[in-house]
Coordinates of C-alpha atoms in Angstrom, one line a residue:
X1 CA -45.2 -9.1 -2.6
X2 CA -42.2 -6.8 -1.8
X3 CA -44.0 -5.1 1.2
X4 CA -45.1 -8.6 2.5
X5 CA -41.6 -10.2 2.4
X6 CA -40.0 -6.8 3.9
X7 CA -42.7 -7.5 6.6
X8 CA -42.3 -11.1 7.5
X9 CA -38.8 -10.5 7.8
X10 CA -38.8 -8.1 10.0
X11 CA -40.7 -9.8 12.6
X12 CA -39.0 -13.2 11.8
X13 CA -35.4 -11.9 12.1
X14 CA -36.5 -9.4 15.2
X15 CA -37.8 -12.3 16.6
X16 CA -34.8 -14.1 16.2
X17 CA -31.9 -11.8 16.6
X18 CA -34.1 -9.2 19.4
X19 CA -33.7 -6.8 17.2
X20 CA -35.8 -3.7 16.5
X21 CA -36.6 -2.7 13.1
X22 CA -36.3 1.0 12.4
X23 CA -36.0 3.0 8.9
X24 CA -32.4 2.8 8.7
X25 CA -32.4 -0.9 9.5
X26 CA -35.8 -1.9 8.5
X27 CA -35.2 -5.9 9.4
X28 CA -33.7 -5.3 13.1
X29 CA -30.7 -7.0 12.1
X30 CA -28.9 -4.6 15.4
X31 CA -29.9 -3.3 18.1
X32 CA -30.2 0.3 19.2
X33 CA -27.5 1.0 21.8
X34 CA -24.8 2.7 20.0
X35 CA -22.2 1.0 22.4
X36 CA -22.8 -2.5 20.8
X37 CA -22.7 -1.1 17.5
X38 CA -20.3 1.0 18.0
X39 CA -21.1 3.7 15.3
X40 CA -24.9 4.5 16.4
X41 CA -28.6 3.7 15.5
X42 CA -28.3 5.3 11.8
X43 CA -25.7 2.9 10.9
X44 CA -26.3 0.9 7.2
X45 CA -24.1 -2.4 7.7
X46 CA -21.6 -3.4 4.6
X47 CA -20.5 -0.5 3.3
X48 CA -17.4 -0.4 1.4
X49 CA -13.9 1.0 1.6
X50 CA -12.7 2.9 0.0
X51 CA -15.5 4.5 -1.2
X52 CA -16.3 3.7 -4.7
X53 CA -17.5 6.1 -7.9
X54 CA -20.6 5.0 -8.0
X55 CA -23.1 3.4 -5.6
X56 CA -26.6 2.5 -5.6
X57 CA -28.2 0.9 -2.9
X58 CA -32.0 -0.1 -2.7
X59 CA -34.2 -1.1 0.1
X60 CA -34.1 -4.4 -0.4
X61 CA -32.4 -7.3 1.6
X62 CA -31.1 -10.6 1.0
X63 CA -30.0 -13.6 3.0
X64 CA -27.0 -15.7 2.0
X65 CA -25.9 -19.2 3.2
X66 CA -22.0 -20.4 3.4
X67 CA -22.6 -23.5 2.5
X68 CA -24.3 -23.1 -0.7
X69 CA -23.0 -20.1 -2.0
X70 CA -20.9 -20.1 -5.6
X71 CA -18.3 -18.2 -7.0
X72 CA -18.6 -18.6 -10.8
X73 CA -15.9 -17.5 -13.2
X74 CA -17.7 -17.0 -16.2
X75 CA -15.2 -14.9 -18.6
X76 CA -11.0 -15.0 -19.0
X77 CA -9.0 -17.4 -16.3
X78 CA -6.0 -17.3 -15.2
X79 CA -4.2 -18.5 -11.8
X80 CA -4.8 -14.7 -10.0
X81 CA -8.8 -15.1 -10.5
X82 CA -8.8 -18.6 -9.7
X83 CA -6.7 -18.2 -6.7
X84 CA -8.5 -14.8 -5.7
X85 CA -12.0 -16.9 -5.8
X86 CA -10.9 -19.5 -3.4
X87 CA -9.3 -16.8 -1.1
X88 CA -12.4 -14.8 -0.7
X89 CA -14.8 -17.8 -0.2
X90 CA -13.1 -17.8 3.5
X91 CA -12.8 -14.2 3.6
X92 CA -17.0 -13.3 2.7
X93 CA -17.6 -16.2 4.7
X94 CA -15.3 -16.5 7.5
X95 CA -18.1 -18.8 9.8
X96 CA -20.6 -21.4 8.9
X97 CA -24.1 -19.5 9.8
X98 CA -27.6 -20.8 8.7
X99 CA -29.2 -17.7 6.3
X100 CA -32.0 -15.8 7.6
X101 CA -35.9 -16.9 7.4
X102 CA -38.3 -15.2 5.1
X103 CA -35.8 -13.6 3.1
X104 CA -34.1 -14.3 -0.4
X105 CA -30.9 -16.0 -1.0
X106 CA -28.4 -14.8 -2.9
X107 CA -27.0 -17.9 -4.0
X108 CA -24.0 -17.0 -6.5
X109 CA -21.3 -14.4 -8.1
X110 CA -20.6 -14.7 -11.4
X111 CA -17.3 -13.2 -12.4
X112 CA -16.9 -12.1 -15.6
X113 CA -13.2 -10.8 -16.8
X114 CA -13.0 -9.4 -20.5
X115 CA -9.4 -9.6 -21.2
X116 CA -6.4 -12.0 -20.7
X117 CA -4.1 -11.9 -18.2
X118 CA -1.8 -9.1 -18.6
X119 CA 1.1 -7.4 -15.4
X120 CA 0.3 -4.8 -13.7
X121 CA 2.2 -1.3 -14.6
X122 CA 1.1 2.3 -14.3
X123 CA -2.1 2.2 -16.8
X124 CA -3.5 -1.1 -15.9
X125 CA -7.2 -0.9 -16.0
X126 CA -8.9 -1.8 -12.2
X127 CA -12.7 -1.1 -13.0
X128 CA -15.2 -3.1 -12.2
X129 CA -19.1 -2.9 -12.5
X130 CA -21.0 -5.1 -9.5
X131 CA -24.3 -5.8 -9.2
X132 CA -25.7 -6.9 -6.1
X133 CA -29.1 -9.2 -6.7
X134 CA -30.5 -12.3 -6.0
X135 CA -30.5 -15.5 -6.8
X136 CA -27.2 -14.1 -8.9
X137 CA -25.2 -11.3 -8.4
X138 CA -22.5 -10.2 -11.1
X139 CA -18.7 -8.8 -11.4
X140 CA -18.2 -7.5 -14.6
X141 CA -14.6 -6.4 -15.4
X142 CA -11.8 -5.8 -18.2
X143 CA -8.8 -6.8 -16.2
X144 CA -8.1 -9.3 -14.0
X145 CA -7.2 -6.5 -11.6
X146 CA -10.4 -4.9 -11.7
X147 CA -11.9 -8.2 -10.9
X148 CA -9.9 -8.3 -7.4
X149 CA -10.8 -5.0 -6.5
X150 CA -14.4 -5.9 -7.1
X151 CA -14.3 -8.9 -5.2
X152 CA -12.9 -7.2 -2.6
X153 CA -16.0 -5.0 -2.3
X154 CA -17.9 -8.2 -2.5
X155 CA -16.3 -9.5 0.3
X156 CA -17.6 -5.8 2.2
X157 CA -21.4 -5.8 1.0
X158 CA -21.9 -9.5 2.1
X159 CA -21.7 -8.7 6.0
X160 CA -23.0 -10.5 9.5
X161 CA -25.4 -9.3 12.3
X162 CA -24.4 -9.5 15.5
X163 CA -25.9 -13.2 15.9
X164 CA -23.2 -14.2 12.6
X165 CA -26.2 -14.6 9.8
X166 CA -25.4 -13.3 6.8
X167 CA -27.0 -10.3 4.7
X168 CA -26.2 -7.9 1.6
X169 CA -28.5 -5.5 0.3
X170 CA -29.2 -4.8 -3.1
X171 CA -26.7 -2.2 -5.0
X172 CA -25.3 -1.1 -8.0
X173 CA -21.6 0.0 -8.0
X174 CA -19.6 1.1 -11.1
X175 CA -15.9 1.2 -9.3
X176 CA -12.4 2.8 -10.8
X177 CA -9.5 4.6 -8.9
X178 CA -8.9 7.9 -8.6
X179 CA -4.8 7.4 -9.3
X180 CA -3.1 4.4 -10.5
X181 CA -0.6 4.3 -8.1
X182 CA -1.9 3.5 -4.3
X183 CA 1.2 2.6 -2.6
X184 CA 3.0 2.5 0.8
X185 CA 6.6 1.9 2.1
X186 CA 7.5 -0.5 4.4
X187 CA 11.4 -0.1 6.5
X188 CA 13.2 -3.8 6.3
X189 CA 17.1 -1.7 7.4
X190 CA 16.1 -0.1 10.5
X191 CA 14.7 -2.9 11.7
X192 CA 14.2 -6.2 10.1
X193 CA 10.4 -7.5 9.2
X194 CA 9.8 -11.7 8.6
X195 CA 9.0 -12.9 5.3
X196 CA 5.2 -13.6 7.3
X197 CA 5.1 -10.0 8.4
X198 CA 5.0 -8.9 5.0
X199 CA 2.6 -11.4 3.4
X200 CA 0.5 -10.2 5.9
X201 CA 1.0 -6.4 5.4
X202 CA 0.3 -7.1 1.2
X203 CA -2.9 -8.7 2.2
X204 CA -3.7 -5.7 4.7
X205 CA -2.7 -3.7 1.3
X206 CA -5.1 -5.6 -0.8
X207 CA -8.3 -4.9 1.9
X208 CA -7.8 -1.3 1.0
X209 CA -6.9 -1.5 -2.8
X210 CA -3.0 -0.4 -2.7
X211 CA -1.8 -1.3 -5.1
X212 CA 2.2 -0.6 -4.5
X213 CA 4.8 -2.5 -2.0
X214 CA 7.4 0.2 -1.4
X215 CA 10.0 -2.0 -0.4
X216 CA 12.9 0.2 1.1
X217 CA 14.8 -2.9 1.1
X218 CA 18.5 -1.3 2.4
X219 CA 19.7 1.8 4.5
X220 CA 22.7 2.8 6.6
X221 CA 21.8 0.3 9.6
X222 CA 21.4 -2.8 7.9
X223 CA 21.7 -4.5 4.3
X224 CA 19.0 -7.5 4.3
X225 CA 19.4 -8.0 0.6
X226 CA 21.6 -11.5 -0.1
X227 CA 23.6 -10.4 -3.3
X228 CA 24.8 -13.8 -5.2
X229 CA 27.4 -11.5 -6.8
X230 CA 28.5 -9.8 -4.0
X231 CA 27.7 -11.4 -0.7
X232 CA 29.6 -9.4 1.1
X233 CA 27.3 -7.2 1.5
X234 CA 24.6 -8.7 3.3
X235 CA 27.3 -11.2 5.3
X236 CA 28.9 -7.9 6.8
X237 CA 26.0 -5.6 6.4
X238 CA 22.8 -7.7 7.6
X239 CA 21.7 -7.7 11.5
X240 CA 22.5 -11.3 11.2
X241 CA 23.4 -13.2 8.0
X242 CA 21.9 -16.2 8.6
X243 CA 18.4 -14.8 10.2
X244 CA 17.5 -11.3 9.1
X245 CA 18.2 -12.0 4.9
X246 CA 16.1 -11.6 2.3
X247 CA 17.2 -14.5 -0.2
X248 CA 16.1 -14.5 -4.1
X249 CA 13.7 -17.1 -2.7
X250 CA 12.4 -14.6 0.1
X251 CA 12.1 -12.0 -2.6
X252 CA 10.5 -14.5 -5.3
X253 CA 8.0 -15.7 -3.2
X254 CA 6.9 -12.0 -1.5
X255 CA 6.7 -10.9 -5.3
X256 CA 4.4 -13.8 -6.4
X257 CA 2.4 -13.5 -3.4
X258 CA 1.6 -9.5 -3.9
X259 CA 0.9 -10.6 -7.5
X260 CA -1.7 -13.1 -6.7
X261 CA -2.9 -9.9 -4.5
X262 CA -2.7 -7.4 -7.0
X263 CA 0.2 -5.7 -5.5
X264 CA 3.1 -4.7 -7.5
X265 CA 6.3 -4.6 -5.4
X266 CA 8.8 -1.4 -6.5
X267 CA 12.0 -1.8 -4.1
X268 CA 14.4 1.3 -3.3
X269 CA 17.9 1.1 -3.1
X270 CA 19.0 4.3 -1.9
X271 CA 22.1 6.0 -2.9
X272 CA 25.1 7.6 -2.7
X273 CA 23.5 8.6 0.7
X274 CA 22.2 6.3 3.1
X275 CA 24.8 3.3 2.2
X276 CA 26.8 2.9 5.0
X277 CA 25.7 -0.5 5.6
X278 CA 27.3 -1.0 1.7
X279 CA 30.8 -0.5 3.2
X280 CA 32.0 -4.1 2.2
X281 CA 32.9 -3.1 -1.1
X282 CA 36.1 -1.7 -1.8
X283 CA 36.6 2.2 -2.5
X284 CA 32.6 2.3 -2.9
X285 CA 32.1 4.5 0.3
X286 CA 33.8 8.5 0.7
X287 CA 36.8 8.2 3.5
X288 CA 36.5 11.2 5.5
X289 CA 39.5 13.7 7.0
X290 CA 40.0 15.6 9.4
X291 CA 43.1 17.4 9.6
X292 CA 44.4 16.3 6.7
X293 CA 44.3 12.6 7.4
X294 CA 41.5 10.2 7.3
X295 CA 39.5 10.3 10.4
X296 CA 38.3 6.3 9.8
X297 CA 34.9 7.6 9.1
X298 CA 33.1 6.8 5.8
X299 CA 30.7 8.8 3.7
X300 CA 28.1 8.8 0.7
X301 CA 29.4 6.4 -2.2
X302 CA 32.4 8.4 -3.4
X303 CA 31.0 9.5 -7.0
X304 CA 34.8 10.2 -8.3
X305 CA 36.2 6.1 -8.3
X306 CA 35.6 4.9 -11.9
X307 CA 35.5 1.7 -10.4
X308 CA 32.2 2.0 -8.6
X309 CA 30.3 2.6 -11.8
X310 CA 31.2 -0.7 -13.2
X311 CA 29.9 -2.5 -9.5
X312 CA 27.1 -0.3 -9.5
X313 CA 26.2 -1.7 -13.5
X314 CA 26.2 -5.2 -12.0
X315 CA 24.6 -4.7 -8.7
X316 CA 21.7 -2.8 -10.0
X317 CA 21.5 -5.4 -13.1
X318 CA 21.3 -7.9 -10.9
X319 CA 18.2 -6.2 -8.7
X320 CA 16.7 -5.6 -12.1
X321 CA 16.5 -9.5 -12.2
X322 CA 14.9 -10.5 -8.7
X323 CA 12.6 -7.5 -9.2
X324 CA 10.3 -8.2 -12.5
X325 CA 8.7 -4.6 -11.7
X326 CA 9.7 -2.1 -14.6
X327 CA 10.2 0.1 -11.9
X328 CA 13.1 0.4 -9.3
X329 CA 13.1 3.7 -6.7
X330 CA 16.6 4.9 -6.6
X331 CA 16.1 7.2 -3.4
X332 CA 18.5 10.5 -4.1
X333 CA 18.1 12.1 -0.9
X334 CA 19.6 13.8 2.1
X335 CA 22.7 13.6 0.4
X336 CA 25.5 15.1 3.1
X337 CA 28.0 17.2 1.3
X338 CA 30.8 17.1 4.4
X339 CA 32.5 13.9 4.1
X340 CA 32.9 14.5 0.2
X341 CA 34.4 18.1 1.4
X342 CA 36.9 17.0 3.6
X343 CA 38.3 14.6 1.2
X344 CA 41.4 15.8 -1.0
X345 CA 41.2 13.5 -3.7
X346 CA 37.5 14.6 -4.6
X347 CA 38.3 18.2 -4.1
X348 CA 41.4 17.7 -6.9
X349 CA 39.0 15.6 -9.2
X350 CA 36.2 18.4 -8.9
X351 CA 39.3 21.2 -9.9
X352 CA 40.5 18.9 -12.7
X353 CA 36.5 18.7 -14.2
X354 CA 36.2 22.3 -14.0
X355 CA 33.7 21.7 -10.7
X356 CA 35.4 24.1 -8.1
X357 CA 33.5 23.7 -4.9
X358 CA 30.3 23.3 -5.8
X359 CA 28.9 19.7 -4.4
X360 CA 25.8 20.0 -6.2
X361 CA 27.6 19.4 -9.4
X362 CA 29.6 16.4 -8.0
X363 CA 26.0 15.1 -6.8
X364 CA 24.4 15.4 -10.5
X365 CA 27.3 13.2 -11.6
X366 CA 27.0 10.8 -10.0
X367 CA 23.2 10.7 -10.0
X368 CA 23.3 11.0 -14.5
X369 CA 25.8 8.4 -14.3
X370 CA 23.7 5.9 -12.1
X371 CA 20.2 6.8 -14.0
X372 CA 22.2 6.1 -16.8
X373 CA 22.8 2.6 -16.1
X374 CA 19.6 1.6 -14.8
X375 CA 17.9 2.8 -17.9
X376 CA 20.4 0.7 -19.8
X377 CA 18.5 -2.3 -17.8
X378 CA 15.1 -1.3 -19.6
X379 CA 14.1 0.0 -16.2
X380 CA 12.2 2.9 -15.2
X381 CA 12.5 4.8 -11.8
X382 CA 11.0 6.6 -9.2
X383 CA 13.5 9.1 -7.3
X384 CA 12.9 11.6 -4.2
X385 CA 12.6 14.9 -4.9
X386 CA 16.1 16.1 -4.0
X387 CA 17.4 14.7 -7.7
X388 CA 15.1 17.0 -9.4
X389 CA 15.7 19.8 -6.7
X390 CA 19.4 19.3 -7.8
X391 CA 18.9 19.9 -11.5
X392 CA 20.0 17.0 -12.8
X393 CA 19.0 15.5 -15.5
X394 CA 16.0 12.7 -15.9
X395 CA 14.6 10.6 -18.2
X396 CA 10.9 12.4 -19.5
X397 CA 9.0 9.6 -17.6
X398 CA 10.8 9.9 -14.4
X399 CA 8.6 9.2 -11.6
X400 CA 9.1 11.9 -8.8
X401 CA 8.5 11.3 -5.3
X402 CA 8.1 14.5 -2.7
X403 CA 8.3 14.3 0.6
X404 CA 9.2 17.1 1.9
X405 CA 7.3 19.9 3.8
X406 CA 6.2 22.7 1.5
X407 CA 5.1 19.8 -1.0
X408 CA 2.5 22.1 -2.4
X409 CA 5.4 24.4 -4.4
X410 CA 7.1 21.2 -4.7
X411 CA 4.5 19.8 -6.7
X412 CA 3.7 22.4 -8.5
X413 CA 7.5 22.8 -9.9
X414 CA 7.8 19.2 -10.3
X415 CA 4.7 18.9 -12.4
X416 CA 5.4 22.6 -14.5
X417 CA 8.9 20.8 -15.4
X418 CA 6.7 18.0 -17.2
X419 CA 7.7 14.9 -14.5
X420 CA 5.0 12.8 -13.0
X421 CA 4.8 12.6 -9.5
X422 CA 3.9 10.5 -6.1
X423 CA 2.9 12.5 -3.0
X424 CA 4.2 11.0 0.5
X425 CA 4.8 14.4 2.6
X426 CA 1.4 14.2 4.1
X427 CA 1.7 10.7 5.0
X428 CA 4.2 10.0 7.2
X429 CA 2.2 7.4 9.4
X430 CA 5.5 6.6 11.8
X431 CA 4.8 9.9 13.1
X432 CA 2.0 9.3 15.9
X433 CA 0.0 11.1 18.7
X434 CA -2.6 10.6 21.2
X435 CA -6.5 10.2 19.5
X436 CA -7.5 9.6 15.9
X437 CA -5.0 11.3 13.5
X438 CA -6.3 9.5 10.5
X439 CA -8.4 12.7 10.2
X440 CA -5.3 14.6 8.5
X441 CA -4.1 11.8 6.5
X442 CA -7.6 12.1 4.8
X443 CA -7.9 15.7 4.2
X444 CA -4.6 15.7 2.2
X445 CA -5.3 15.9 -1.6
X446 CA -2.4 15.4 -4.0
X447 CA -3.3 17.4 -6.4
X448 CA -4.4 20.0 -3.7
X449 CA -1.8 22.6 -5.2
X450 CA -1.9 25.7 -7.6
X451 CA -1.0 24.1 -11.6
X452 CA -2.9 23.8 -14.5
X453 CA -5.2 20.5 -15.4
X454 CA -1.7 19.5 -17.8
X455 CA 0.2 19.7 -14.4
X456 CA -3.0 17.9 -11.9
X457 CA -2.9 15.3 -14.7
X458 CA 0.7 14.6 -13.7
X459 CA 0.2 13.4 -10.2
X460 CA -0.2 9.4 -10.9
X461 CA -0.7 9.4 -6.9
X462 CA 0.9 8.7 -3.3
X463 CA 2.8 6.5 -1.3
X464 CA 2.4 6.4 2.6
X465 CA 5.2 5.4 4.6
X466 CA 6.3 3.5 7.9
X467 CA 9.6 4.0 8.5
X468 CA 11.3 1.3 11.2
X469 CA 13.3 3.4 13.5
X470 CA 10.6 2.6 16.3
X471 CA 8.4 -0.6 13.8
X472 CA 9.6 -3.9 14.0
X473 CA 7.4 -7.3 13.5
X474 CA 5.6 -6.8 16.7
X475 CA 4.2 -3.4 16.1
X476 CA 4.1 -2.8 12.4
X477 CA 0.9 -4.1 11.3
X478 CA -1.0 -2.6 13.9
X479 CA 0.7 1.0 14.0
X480 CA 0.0 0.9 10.4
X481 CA -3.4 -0.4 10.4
X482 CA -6.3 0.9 10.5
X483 CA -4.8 4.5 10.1
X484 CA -3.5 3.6 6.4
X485 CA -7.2 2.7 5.6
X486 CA -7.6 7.0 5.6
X487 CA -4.8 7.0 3.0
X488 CA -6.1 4.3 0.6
X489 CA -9.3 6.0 0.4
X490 CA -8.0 9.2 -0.8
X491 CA -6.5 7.7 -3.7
X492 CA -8.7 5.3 -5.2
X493 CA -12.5 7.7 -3.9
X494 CA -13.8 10.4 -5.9
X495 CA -12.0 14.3 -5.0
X496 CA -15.4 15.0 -3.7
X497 CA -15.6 12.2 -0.7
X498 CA -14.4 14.1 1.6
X499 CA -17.3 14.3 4.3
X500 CA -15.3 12.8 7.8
X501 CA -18.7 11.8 9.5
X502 CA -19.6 9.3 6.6
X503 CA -15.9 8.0 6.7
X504 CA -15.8 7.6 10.5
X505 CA -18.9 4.7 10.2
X506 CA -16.8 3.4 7.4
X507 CA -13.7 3.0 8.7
X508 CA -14.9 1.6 12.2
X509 CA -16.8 -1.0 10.0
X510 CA -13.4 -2.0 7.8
X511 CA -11.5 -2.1 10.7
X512 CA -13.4 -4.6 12.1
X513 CA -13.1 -6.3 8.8
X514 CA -9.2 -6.2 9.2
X515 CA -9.6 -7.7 12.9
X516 CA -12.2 -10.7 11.4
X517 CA -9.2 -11.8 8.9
X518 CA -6.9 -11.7 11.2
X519 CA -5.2 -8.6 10.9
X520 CA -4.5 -6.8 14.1
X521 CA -5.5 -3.4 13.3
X522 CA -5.3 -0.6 16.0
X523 CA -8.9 1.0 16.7
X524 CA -9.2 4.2 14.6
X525 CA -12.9 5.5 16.2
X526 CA -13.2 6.1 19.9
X527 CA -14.2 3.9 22.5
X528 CA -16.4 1.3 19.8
X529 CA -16.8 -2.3 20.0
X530 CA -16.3 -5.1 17.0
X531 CA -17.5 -8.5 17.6
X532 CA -14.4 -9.7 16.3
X533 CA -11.4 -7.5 18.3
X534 CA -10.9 -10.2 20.5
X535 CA -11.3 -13.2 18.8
X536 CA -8.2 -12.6 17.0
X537 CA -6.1 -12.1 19.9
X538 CA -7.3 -15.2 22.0
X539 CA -6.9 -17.3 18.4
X540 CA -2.8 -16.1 18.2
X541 CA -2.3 -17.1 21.7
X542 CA -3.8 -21.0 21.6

């Protein structure tokens, strides 16, 4: 019966799509110029990104139709299933196309979730066992969060032939990631990014199983942030205080939105370096001298004002608040020592603790002092490397972000002194060049350094970053996107997917994904077509 049905529907849907079946594509669903397909005759349709664990696909096809197909929700509810259902009816089925003749029809998902509803943290369990089959094909997972990601690969299976009609084949996957956290920074100092920019950067995240916003919220050019307690800082400090502010609104609703998404939203306030945009506040900031005399310049936050520690207590209290996350990222780097040198009221202070001249000492004050209070707020943190390079002392489940050059050593001491880490020194995406690059970002394995399995262990993962000297709204998505695709398969995928030829038909096919929802992802494989990349663009300009 199997060998009849393969063989009726090969002719029926060559006859009908002027295809030609071959053994790669045994109904003709495409055609054999590589241009139209842009990947080549022994291209399977509907594979998934990233990668999963486990995959078994079998030589058996099935039809589906839009208008009768069901999402069941057969185990725990709660508003991020429900909502994630509805959202990827019009993702897996973005057009209205009558199924193919002479094949089965998958008719229905049934989504099965084990556990309550529970937040997201640093252990939260994102299996999910999928079973591709008709009449009824089944999601099986523990968490909530597993359920998303294996809708999401649902939503990749389930794919269209060139004339729109819509296939899967039958498969087996058994899904985890490789590290729990999958995240990537986004730059709203250097240049502001709309509150619709972002939505639409989590749900790029969310294609690709991130699971981390990296909001780096504030920096010396700008300060978005609307303080209620002290709103001089983003009335002075913000581009324009009316227009380019993040309200506890804005910052509510971007934090509910990435929940529904599965995206937990860690934001970095960066100091005593990288705060000039914080000078509203009285005595926070360094003055600098020259000669003796203030120069009208102003440095890191001056770590030797008393004062500062009790604003510091309320501002960061009051952050803890608008961001539920039980992390904050503190930043700690590129910390300049000058301005703090030239000053002769730090220089006395440092003689009168017993100090002298060493700046490195003035820095871990200030740093245990400020680590201090935000563990008081039953808040954990994530910090740059330079804090731990700098000796001072962390709390044992300090998070530990390198992003230097030379991350391998880094690594490798970071991890022998018992901290866990996040890798971002191989990810750099604002750095760009001619031709695919997204090579690199693939080849880069955190835990590619010399340490013990204790120390491997340590590395909870990586966090790519765009930072917005040159991004702004009009460029970010699609500098970003599809080259971050490279990144968010090294961190969920097995160690061992590494072969570039397999992820170069994979990628070109989720890119085109991006461009079909309407995200306007920059071609990642030479000179390939998508049936989508201009629909998108003609769409945004009606």
């Amino acid at each position: 019966m199997y060998v009849v049905q393969l063989l009726l529907a090969a002719f029926l849907t060559a006859t009908v799509h002027c295809g030609k079946p071959t053994l790669s594509d045994p109904l003709g669903l495409y055609e054999e110029e590589p241009f139209r397909f842009g990947i080549g005759k022994d291209y399977v349709a509907g594979t998934v990104w990233p990668k999963p664990q486990q995959e078994a696909r079998e030589n058996m096809y099935y039809t589906l139709n839009p208008d009768q197909f069901t999402f069941k929700l057969t185990g725990k509810s709660s508003d991020v299933i429900t909502e994630a259902i509805k959202r990827y009816q019009g993702l897996t089925f973005p057009e209205k196309e009558a199924p193919a003749p002479g094949l089965s029809l998958l008719s229905s998902l049934e989504v099965n979730v084990q556990y309550d509803y529970a937040p997201m943290d640093l252990t939260t369990d994102e299996s999910y066992t999928l079973v591709v089959n008709a009449p009824t094909s089944s999601l099986s997972a523990n968490t909530v969060w597993g359920a998303l990601r294996g809708l999401e690969t649902f939503s990749q299976v389930v794919y269209q032939n060139e004339s729109g009609t819509y296939f899967a084949q039958k498969n087996k996957i058994v899904d985890f990631p490789r590290f729990h956290h999958r995240g990537f920074l986004i730059d709203s100092s250097r240049h502001y990014i709309a509150i619709d920019i972002i939505f639409q950067f989590i749900d790029a995240l969310a294609y690709s199983k991130y699971n981390v916003l990296h909001w780096h919220v504030v920096d010396d050019p700008s300060f978005p942030f609307v303080s209620e307690k002290f709103p001089s800082l983003h009335l002075t400090g913000a581009w324009n205080n009316k227009t380019h502010i993040y309200t506890p609104q804005d910052i509510q609703n971007v934090v509910s939105y990435a929940n529904l998404r599965g995206v937990r939203v860690i934001p970095e306030f960066d100091t005593p370096g990288h705060t000039q945009s914080w000078y509203s506040i009285p005595n926070l900031l360094t003055p600098c001298y020259s000669g003796g005399k203030p120069n009208g310049n102003l440095g890191p936050i001056d770590p030797t004002v008393e004062s500062n520690y009790a604003f510091l207590e309320e501002f960061f209290g009051e952050v803890a608040k608008v961001f539920p996350d039980t992390y904050l990222h503190l930043g700690g780097d590129e910390v300049s020592f000058d301005c703090w040198k030239s000053n002769p009221n730090i220089a006395k202070w440092m003689q009168d603790k017993g100090m002298g001249k060493n700046y490195s000492m003035l820095e871990q004050y200030y740093e245990q002092r400020l680590l201090d209070i935000v563990g008081s707020l039953k808040k954990n943190y994530v910090i740059w490397q330079e804090v731990i390079d700098n000796q001072v002392k962390v709390k044992a489940d300090t998070v530990v972000n390198v992003w230097k050059g030379g991350w391998q050593n880094e690594m490798a001491k970071v991890t022998a002194l018992g901290y866990r880490s996040i890798l971002s020194s191989c990810w750099y995406l604002n750095y760009i060049s001619y031709g695919p690059d997204w090579p690199n970002y693939y080849k880069c394995d955190p835990q590619g350094f010399n340490g013990t399995e204790e120390q491997k262990n340590l590395v909870i993962g990586g966090t790519a970053c765009m930072w917005g000297e040159w991004v702004d709204g009009t460029n970010l998505i699609a500098r970003t996107w599809g080259r971050g695709l490279s990144v968010g398969e090294r961190l969920w995928s097995s160690k061992t997917t590494t072969d570039i030829n397999d992820a170069t038909k994979r990628i070109w096919e989720h890119r085109c994904r991006y461009l079909r929802r309407g995200i306007q992802a920059e071609n990642v494989v030479q000179s390939e077509y998508c049936r989508h990349e201009w629909k998108n663009y003609h769409n945004s300009n009606n």
